[in-house]
């Protein structure tokens, strides 16, 4: 009744609307946040609180995602485990990169709050808030990386070509924000355990690289007022227009190239680890190039883009970044084999988008194979879509 009266009085007191919004929003958050997190969301005091608010707000606006998180909450509560949304989406990739920086650089980025959220683009973002700089990585990246690599890995012929194409469709649709984010409930098919390990192995390295890329923007001095823009982080409930805009930075292409190099040149990894880190950094731009082939086919670019293309960024690393010790033995793979594989899938995806455009446009789920087959399993018949 108190809230109702506040709404009625808002004409005389416009400021009360913000307070009502806080109370109403908190009602959605109670099911997915701990009590202490609710208090932090109501009155953010630092960058970590602000990221928690963004995370909870976006989840609450996506019914499938909300149901998945609520399911994990119920499991935790039923097991007597204290639930925390922040801990559930905790990531150590920023910390890992930071801990491998020289001391002077580590001190510079120590005050940046970081975390995982579901963003509009499956990518990274750094932005300024009233609580200082924050940097986030999209939780959707896991699915984009996983399903992209299902097509790219050498399985010795075990993965059928049609499964590879379907897997790329899932990855691309995730980037387009068309794929439902309920992968934990509906994994889109059956992937053999050994292959599952292969296609999830790149994730930690790529996420560390992307965290390093965002840190590098800060270390390179790119985040000035000249490049400040309002950027949309989510469009899940569009209602005719984008919303949830935050202050971010629109970097130019030169700065993007430099940030990529910084992510490789700034940290001090041991030789063996850097071999893999370099390999997966290049692999990230390989899968991004395949996505861009689909994106440019569906939405041809007309204006100059702030970010250079994935292939240009790939070559920038190849030509200018610190090289790993095993570069010479991997040189043919980096300069011939991987680019050739990317070109192969670019052609397939461009043709697939041209002839099956609707498969990339509808909102829902795409599967690795038809029901009741080896790569799909039985069809889920009790699913409720929203």
JSON list of C-alpha atoms in Angstrom, two decimals, residues 94-259:
[
{"chain": "A", "resi": 94, "resn": "UNK", "atom": "CA", "xyz": [41.05, -10.16, -14.81]},
{"chain": "A", "resi": 95, "resn": "UNK", "atom": "CA", "xyz": [42.90, -11.03, -11.63]},
{"chain": "A", "resi": 96, "resn": "UNK", "atom": "CA", "xyz": [45.04, -13.61, -13.39]},
{"chain": "A", "resi": 97, "resn": "UNK", "atom": "CA", "xyz": [46.10, -11.15, -16.06]},
{"chain": "A", "resi": 98, "resn": "UNK", "atom": "CA", "xyz": [46.72, -8.43, -13.49]},
{"chain": "A", "resi": 99, "resn": "UNK", "atom": "CA", "xyz": [48.89, -10.71, -11.33]},
{"chain": "A", "resi": 100, "resn": "UNK", "atom": "CA", "xyz": [51.19, -11.30, -14.29]},
{"chain": "A", "resi": 101, "resn": "UNK", "atom": "CA", "xyz": [51.79, -7.60, -14.90]},
{"chain": "A", "resi": 102, "resn": "UNK", "atom": "CA", "xyz": [54.95, -5.83, -13.74]},
{"chain": "A", "resi": 103, "resn": "UNK", "atom": "CA", "xyz": [54.42, -4.28, -10.30]},
{"chain": "A", "resi": 104, "resn": "UNK", "atom": "CA", "xyz": [54.10, -0.69, -11.55]},
{"chain": "A", "resi": 105, "resn": "UNK", "atom": "CA", "xyz": [51.41, -1.62, -14.09]},
{"chain": "A", "resi": 106, "resn": "UNK", "atom": "CA", "xyz": [49.57, -3.84, -11.63]},
{"chain": "A", "resi": 107, "resn": "UNK", "atom": "CA", "xyz": [49.28, -0.93, -9.22]},
{"chain": "A", "resi": 108, "resn": "UNK", "atom": "CA", "xyz": [47.74, 1.24, -11.94]},
{"chain": "A", "resi": 109, "resn": "UNK", "atom": "CA", "xyz": [44.85, -1.16, -12.63]},
{"chain": "A", "resi": 110, "resn": "UNK", "atom": "CA", "xyz": [44.30, -2.34, -9.05]},
{"chain": "A", "resi": 111, "resn": "UNK", "atom": "CA", "xyz": [41.34, 0.00, -8.51]},
{"chain": "A", "resi": 112, "resn": "UNK", "atom": "CA", "xyz": [39.31, -1.18, -11.51]},
{"chain": "A", "resi": 113, "resn": "UNK", "atom": "CA", "xyz": [36.25, -3.23, -10.53]},
{"chain": "A", "resi": 114, "resn": "UNK", "atom": "CA", "xyz": [35.71, -6.27, -12.77]},
{"chain": "A", "resi": 115, "resn": "UNK", "atom": "CA", "xyz": [33.27, -9.09, -13.34]},
{"chain": "A", "resi": 116, "resn": "UNK", "atom": "CA", "xyz": [31.05, -11.15, -15.64]},
{"chain": "A", "resi": 117, "resn": "UNK", "atom": "CA", "xyz": [27.67, -9.91, -16.84]},
{"chain": "A", "resi": 118, "resn": "UNK", "atom": "CA", "xyz": [25.46, -10.68, -19.83]},
{"chain": "A", "resi": 119, "resn": "UNK", "atom": "CA", "xyz": [26.13, -7.80, -22.23]},
{"chain": "A", "resi": 120, "resn": "UNK", "atom": "CA", "xyz": [24.53, -6.89, -25.56]},
{"chain": "A", "resi": 121, "resn": "UNK", "atom": "CA", "xyz": [27.64, -8.09, -27.40]},
{"chain": "A", "resi": 122, "resn": "UNK", "atom": "CA", "xyz": [29.54, -11.20, -26.37]},
{"chain": "A", "resi": 123, "resn": "UNK", "atom": "CA", "xyz": [32.70, -9.21, -25.76]},
{"chain": "A", "resi": 124, "resn": "UNK", "atom": "CA", "xyz": [34.49, -7.07, -23.19]},
{"chain": "A", "resi": 125, "resn": "UNK", "atom": "CA", "xyz": [33.79, -3.52, -22.07]},
{"chain": "A", "resi": 126, "resn": "UNK", "atom": "CA", "xyz": [35.47, -0.91, -19.89]},
{"chain": "A", "resi": 127, "resn": "UNK", "atom": "CA", "xyz": [33.56, 2.13, -18.63]},
{"chain": "A", "resi": 128, "resn": "UNK", "atom": "CA", "xyz": [33.58, 4.85, -16.02]},
{"chain": "A", "resi": 129, "resn": "UNK", "atom": "CA", "xyz": [31.05, 5.12, -13.18]},
{"chain": "A", "resi": 130, "resn": "UNK", "atom": "CA", "xyz": [30.58, 7.32, -10.13]},
{"chain": "A", "resi": 131, "resn": "UNK", "atom": "CA", "xyz": [32.67, 4.68, -8.35]},
{"chain": "A", "resi": 132, "resn": "UNK", "atom": "CA", "xyz": [35.59, 4.71, -10.77]},
{"chain": "A", "resi": 133, "resn": "UNK", "atom": "CA", "xyz": [36.42, 2.51, -13.73]},
{"chain": "A", "resi": 134, "resn": "UNK", "atom": "CA", "xyz": [34.71, -0.86, -14.20]},
{"chain": "A", "resi": 135, "resn": "UNK", "atom": "CA", "xyz": [35.43, -3.56, -16.74]},
{"chain": "A", "resi": 136, "resn": "UNK", "atom": "CA", "xyz": [33.23, -6.53, -17.61]},
{"chain": "A", "resi": 137, "resn": "UNK", "atom": "CA", "xyz": [33.29, -9.56, -19.86]},
{"chain": "A", "resi": 138, "resn": "UNK", "atom": "CA", "xyz": [30.13, -11.10, -21.27]},
{"chain": "A", "resi": 139, "resn": "UNK", "atom": "CA", "xyz": [29.13, -14.45, -19.78]},
{"chain": "A", "resi": 140, "resn": "UNK", "atom": "CA", "xyz": [27.80, -15.36, -23.26]},
{"chain": "A", "resi": 141, "resn": "UNK", "atom": "CA", "xyz": [31.38, -15.64, -24.47]},
{"chain": "A", "resi": 142, "resn": "UNK", "atom": "CA", "xyz": [31.58, -19.16, -23.09]},
{"chain": "A", "resi": 143, "resn": "UNK", "atom": "CA", "xyz": [28.93, -20.37, -25.55]},
{"chain": "A", "resi": 144, "resn": "UNK", "atom": "CA", "xyz": [30.30, -18.45, -28.51]},
{"chain": "A", "resi": 145, "resn": "UNK", "atom": "CA", "xyz": [33.78, -19.86, -27.93]},
{"chain": "A", "resi": 146, "resn": "UNK", "atom": "CA", "xyz": [32.64, -23.39, -27.21]},
{"chain": "A", "resi": 147, "resn": "UNK", "atom": "CA", "xyz": [30.40, -23.82, -30.24]},
{"chain": "A", "resi": 148, "resn": "UNK", "atom": "CA", "xyz": [32.83, -22.06, -32.57]},
{"chain": "A", "resi": 149, "resn": "UNK", "atom": "CA", "xyz": [35.63, -24.41, -31.62]},
{"chain": "A", "resi": 150, "resn": "UNK", "atom": "CA", "xyz": [33.40, -27.45, -32.09]},
{"chain": "A", "resi": 151, "resn": "UNK", "atom": "CA", "xyz": [33.61, -26.64, -35.80]},
{"chain": "A", "resi": 152, "resn": "UNK", "atom": "CA", "xyz": [37.30, -25.72, -35.84]},
{"chain": "A", "resi": 153, "resn": "UNK", "atom": "CA", "xyz": [38.98, -28.52, -33.89]},
{"chain": "A", "resi": 154, "resn": "UNK", "atom": "CA", "xyz": [40.56, -31.48, -35.65]},
{"chain": "A", "resi": 155, "resn": "UNK", "atom": "CA", "xyz": [38.40, -34.40, -34.53]},
{"chain": "A", "resi": 156, "resn": "UNK", "atom": "CA", "xyz": [39.71, -36.89, -37.05]},
{"chain": "A", "resi": 157, "resn": "UNK", "atom": "CA", "xyz": [36.39, -36.92, -38.85]},
{"chain": "A", "resi": 158, "resn": "UNK", "atom": "CA", "xyz": [34.33, -37.72, -35.75]},
{"chain": "A", "resi": 159, "resn": "UNK", "atom": "CA", "xyz": [32.25, -34.54, -36.01]},
{"chain": "A", "resi": 160, "resn": "UNK", "atom": "CA", "xyz": [29.94, -34.60, -39.07]},
{"chain": "A", "resi": 161, "resn": "UNK", "atom": "CA", "xyz": [30.11, -31.53, -41.34]},
{"chain": "A", "resi": 162, "resn": "UNK", "atom": "CA", "xyz": [26.45, -30.73, -40.73]},
{"chain": "A", "resi": 163, "resn": "UNK", "atom": "CA", "xyz": [27.09, -30.67, -36.96]},
{"chain": "A", "resi": 164, "resn": "UNK", "atom": "CA", "xyz": [29.98, -28.24, -37.52]},
{"chain": "A", "resi": 165, "resn": "UNK", "atom": "CA", "xyz": [27.72, -25.89, -39.46]},
{"chain": "A", "resi": 166, "resn": "UNK", "atom": "CA", "xyz": [24.95, -26.16, -36.87]},
{"chain": "A", "resi": 167, "resn": "UNK", "atom": "CA", "xyz": [27.48, -25.45, -34.15]},
{"chain": "A", "resi": 168, "resn": "UNK", "atom": "CA", "xyz": [28.63, -22.29, -35.92]},
{"chain": "A", "resi": 169, "resn": "UNK", "atom": "CA", "xyz": [24.99, -21.25, -36.28]},
{"chain": "A", "resi": 170, "resn": "UNK", "atom": "CA", "xyz": [24.59, -21.52, -32.51]},
{"chain": "A", "resi": 171, "resn": "UNK", "atom": "CA", "xyz": [27.77, -19.52, -31.92]},
{"chain": "A", "resi": 172, "resn": "UNK", "atom": "CA", "xyz": [26.79, -16.80, -34.39]},
{"chain": "A", "resi": 173, "resn": "UNK", "atom": "CA", "xyz": [23.23, -16.60, -33.07]},
{"chain": "A", "resi": 174, "resn": "UNK", "atom": "CA", "xyz": [24.63, -16.15, -29.57]},
{"chain": "A", "resi": 175, "resn": "UNK", "atom": "CA", "xyz": [26.52, -13.09, -30.80]},
{"chain": "A", "resi": 176, "resn": "UNK", "atom": "CA", "xyz": [23.38, -11.86, -32.56]},
{"chain": "A", "resi": 177, "resn": "UNK", "atom": "CA", "xyz": [21.45, -12.20, -29.25]},
{"chain": "A", "resi": 178, "resn": "UNK", "atom": "CA", "xyz": [19.01, -14.59, -30.89]},
{"chain": "A", "resi": 179, "resn": "UNK", "atom": "CA", "xyz": [19.99, -17.80, -29.13]},
{"chain": "A", "resi": 180, "resn": "UNK", "atom": "CA", "xyz": [18.20, -18.48, -25.85]},
{"chain": "A", "resi": 181, "resn": "UNK", "atom": "CA", "xyz": [20.57, -18.37, -22.88]},
{"chain": "A", "resi": 182, "resn": "UNK", "atom": "CA", "xyz": [19.32, -21.54, -21.23]},
{"chain": "A", "resi": 183, "resn": "UNK", "atom": "CA", "xyz": [22.21, -23.76, -22.33]},
{"chain": "A", "resi": 184, "resn": "UNK", "atom": "CA", "xyz": [22.51, -25.30, -18.87]},
{"chain": "A", "resi": 185, "resn": "UNK", "atom": "CA", "xyz": [19.01, -26.71, -19.21]},
{"chain": "A", "resi": 186, "resn": "UNK", "atom": "CA", "xyz": [19.07, -27.33, -22.93]},
{"chain": "A", "resi": 187, "resn": "UNK", "atom": "CA", "xyz": [22.66, -28.01, -24.07]},
{"chain": "A", "resi": 188, "resn": "UNK", "atom": "CA", "xyz": [21.66, -28.15, -27.77]},
{"chain": "A", "resi": 189, "resn": "UNK", "atom": "CA", "xyz": [22.93, -31.66, -28.24]},
{"chain": "A", "resi": 190, "resn": "UNK", "atom": "CA", "xyz": [25.23, -34.40, -26.97]},
{"chain": "A", "resi": 191, "resn": "UNK", "atom": "CA", "xyz": [28.96, -33.72, -27.21]},
{"chain": "A", "resi": 192, "resn": "UNK", "atom": "CA", "xyz": [31.40, -36.55, -26.34]},
{"chain": "A", "resi": 193, "resn": "UNK", "atom": "CA", "xyz": [33.30, -35.86, -23.13]},
{"chain": "A", "resi": 194, "resn": "UNK", "atom": "CA", "xyz": [36.76, -35.77, -24.72]},
{"chain": "A", "resi": 195, "resn": "UNK", "atom": "CA", "xyz": [35.59, -33.33, -27.41]},
{"chain": "A", "resi": 196, "resn": "UNK", "atom": "CA", "xyz": [33.86, -31.21, -24.75]},
{"chain": "A", "resi": 197, "resn": "UNK", "atom": "CA", "xyz": [37.23, -30.82, -23.02]},
{"chain": "A", "resi": 198, "resn": "UNK", "atom": "CA", "xyz": [38.89, -29.75, -26.27]},
{"chain": "A", "resi": 199, "resn": "UNK", "atom": "CA", "xyz": [36.31, -27.10, -27.13]},
{"chain": "A", "resi": 200, "resn": "UNK", "atom": "CA", "xyz": [36.22, -25.57, -23.64]},
{"chain": "A", "resi": 201, "resn": "UNK", "atom": "CA", "xyz": [40.01, -25.51, -23.22]},
{"chain": "A", "resi": 202, "resn": "UNK", "atom": "CA", "xyz": [40.41, -22.21, -25.17]},
{"chain": "A", "resi": 203, "resn": "UNK", "atom": "CA", "xyz": [37.98, -20.34, -22.90]},
{"chain": "A", "resi": 204, "resn": "UNK", "atom": "CA", "xyz": [40.32, -19.41, -19.99]},
{"chain": "A", "resi": 205, "resn": "UNK", "atom": "CA", "xyz": [43.05, -18.20, -22.34]},
{"chain": "A", "resi": 206, "resn": "UNK", "atom": "CA", "xyz": [40.71, -16.13, -24.51]},
{"chain": "A", "resi": 207, "resn": "UNK", "atom": "CA", "xyz": [38.98, -14.61, -21.48]},
{"chain": "A", "resi": 208, "resn": "UNK", "atom": "CA", "xyz": [42.36, -13.66, -20.00]},
{"chain": "A", "resi": 209, "resn": "UNK", "atom": "CA", "xyz": [43.33, -12.08, -23.32]},
{"chain": "A", "resi": 210, "resn": "UNK", "atom": "CA", "xyz": [40.07, -10.10, -23.47]},
{"chain": "A", "resi": 211, "resn": "UNK", "atom": "CA", "xyz": [40.51, -8.97, -19.87]},
{"chain": "A", "resi": 212, "resn": "UNK", "atom": "CA", "xyz": [44.01, -7.88, -20.79]},
{"chain": "A", "resi": 213, "resn": "UNK", "atom": "CA", "xyz": [42.68, -6.03, -23.82]},
{"chain": "A", "resi": 214, "resn": "UNK", "atom": "CA", "xyz": [40.37, -3.94, -21.60]},
{"chain": "A", "resi": 215, "resn": "UNK", "atom": "CA", "xyz": [43.13, -3.30, -19.06]},
{"chain": "A", "resi": 216, "resn": "UNK", "atom": "CA", "xyz": [45.40, -2.24, -21.93]},
{"chain": "A", "resi": 217, "resn": "UNK", "atom": "CA", "xyz": [42.97, 0.47, -22.99]},
{"chain": "A", "resi": 218, "resn": "UNK", "atom": "CA", "xyz": [43.35, 1.89, -19.49]},
{"chain": "A", "resi": 219, "resn": "UNK", "atom": "CA", "xyz": [47.13, 1.50, -19.40]},
{"chain": "A", "resi": 220, "resn": "UNK", "atom": "CA", "xyz": [47.47, 3.02, -22.89]},
{"chain": "A", "resi": 221, "resn": "UNK", "atom": "CA", "xyz": [45.56, 6.13, -21.84]},
{"chain": "A", "resi": 222, "resn": "UNK", "atom": "CA", "xyz": [42.67, 5.55, -24.27]},
{"chain": "A", "resi": 223, "resn": "UNK", "atom": "CA", "xyz": [39.88, 6.33, -21.81]},
{"chain": "A", "resi": 224, "resn": "UNK", "atom": "CA", "xyz": [39.67, 10.09, -22.09]},
{"chain": "A", "resi": 225, "resn": "UNK", "atom": "CA", "xyz": [36.63, 12.36, -22.33]},
{"chain": "A", "resi": 226, "resn": "UNK", "atom": "CA", "xyz": [37.08, 12.72, -26.10]},
{"chain": "A", "resi": 227, "resn": "UNK", "atom": "CA", "xyz": [36.20, 9.06, -26.62]},
{"chain": "A", "resi": 228, "resn": "UNK", "atom": "CA", "xyz": [33.35, 8.95, -24.08]},
{"chain": "A", "resi": 229, "resn": "UNK", "atom": "CA", "xyz": [30.05, 7.68, -25.52]},
{"chain": "A", "resi": 230, "resn": "UNK", "atom": "CA", "xyz": [26.80, 6.16, -24.30]},
{"chain": "A", "resi": 231, "resn": "UNK", "atom": "CA", "xyz": [26.85, 2.45, -25.08]},
{"chain": "A", "resi": 232, "resn": "UNK", "atom": "CA", "xyz": [24.02, -0.07, -24.87]},
{"chain": "A", "resi": 233, "resn": "UNK", "atom": "CA", "xyz": [24.87, -3.08, -22.74]},
{"chain": "A", "resi": 234, "resn": "UNK", "atom": "CA", "xyz": [21.59, -4.93, -23.17]},
{"chain": "A", "resi": 235, "resn": "UNK", "atom": "CA", "xyz": [18.52, -4.93, -25.41]},
{"chain": "A", "resi": 236, "resn": "UNK", "atom": "CA", "xyz": [16.68, -7.93, -24.01]},
{"chain": "A", "resi": 237, "resn": "UNK", "atom": "CA", "xyz": [13.39, -6.07, -23.45]},
{"chain": "A", "resi": 238, "resn": "UNK", "atom": "CA", "xyz": [13.58, -3.60, -26.31]},
{"chain": "A", "resi": 239, "resn": "UNK", "atom": "CA", "xyz": [10.03, -2.19, -26.19]},
{"chain": "A", "resi": 240, "resn": "UNK", "atom": "CA", "xyz": [10.79, -0.39, -29.41]},
{"chain": "A", "resi": 241, "resn": "UNK", "atom": "CA", "xyz": [14.19, 0.99, -28.49]},
{"chain": "A", "resi": 242, "resn": "UNK", "atom": "CA", "xyz": [17.46, 0.15, -26.79]},
{"chain": "A", "resi": 243, "resn": "UNK", "atom": "CA", "xyz": [17.92, 0.81, -23.12]},
{"chain": "A", "resi": 244, "resn": "UNK", "atom": "CA", "xyz": [20.37, 0.25, -20.29]},
{"chain": "A", "resi": 245, "resn": "UNK", "atom": "CA", "xyz": [22.99, 2.59, -21.70]},
{"chain": "A", "resi": 246, "resn": "UNK", "atom": "CA", "xyz": [26.14, 3.32, -19.72]},
{"chain": "A", "resi": 247, "resn": "UNK", "atom": "CA", "xyz": [29.09, 5.59, -20.26]},
{"chain": "A", "resi": 248, "resn": "UNK", "atom": "CA", "xyz": [31.73, 3.73, -22.27]},
{"chain": "A", "resi": 249, "resn": "UNK", "atom": "CA", "xyz": [34.50, 4.58, -24.73]},
{"chain": "A", "resi": 250, "resn": "UNK", "atom": "CA", "xyz": [34.52, 4.44, -28.49]},
{"chain": "A", "resi": 251, "resn": "UNK", "atom": "CA", "xyz": [38.12, 3.56, -29.31]},
{"chain": "A", "resi": 252, "resn": "UNK", "atom": "CA", "xyz": [39.57, 4.19, -32.73]},
{"chain": "A", "resi": 253, "resn": "UNK", "atom": "CA", "xyz": [41.18, 1.45, -34.78]},
{"chain": "A", "resi": 254, "resn": "UNK", "atom": "CA", "xyz": [44.73, 2.41, -33.84]},
{"chain": "A", "resi": 255, "resn": "UNK", "atom": "CA", "xyz": [43.83, 2.09, -30.15]},
{"chain": "A", "resi": 256, "resn": "UNK", "atom": "CA", "xyz": [42.24, -1.32, -30.73]},
{"chain": "A", "resi": 257, "resn": "UNK", "atom": "CA", "xyz": [45.39, -2.61, -32.39]},
{"chain": "A", "resi": 258, "resn": "UNK", "atom": "CA", "xyz": [47.50, -1.25, -29.53]},
{"chain": "A", "resi": 259, "resn": "UNK", "atom": "CA", "xyz": [45.22, -2.78, -26.88]}
]
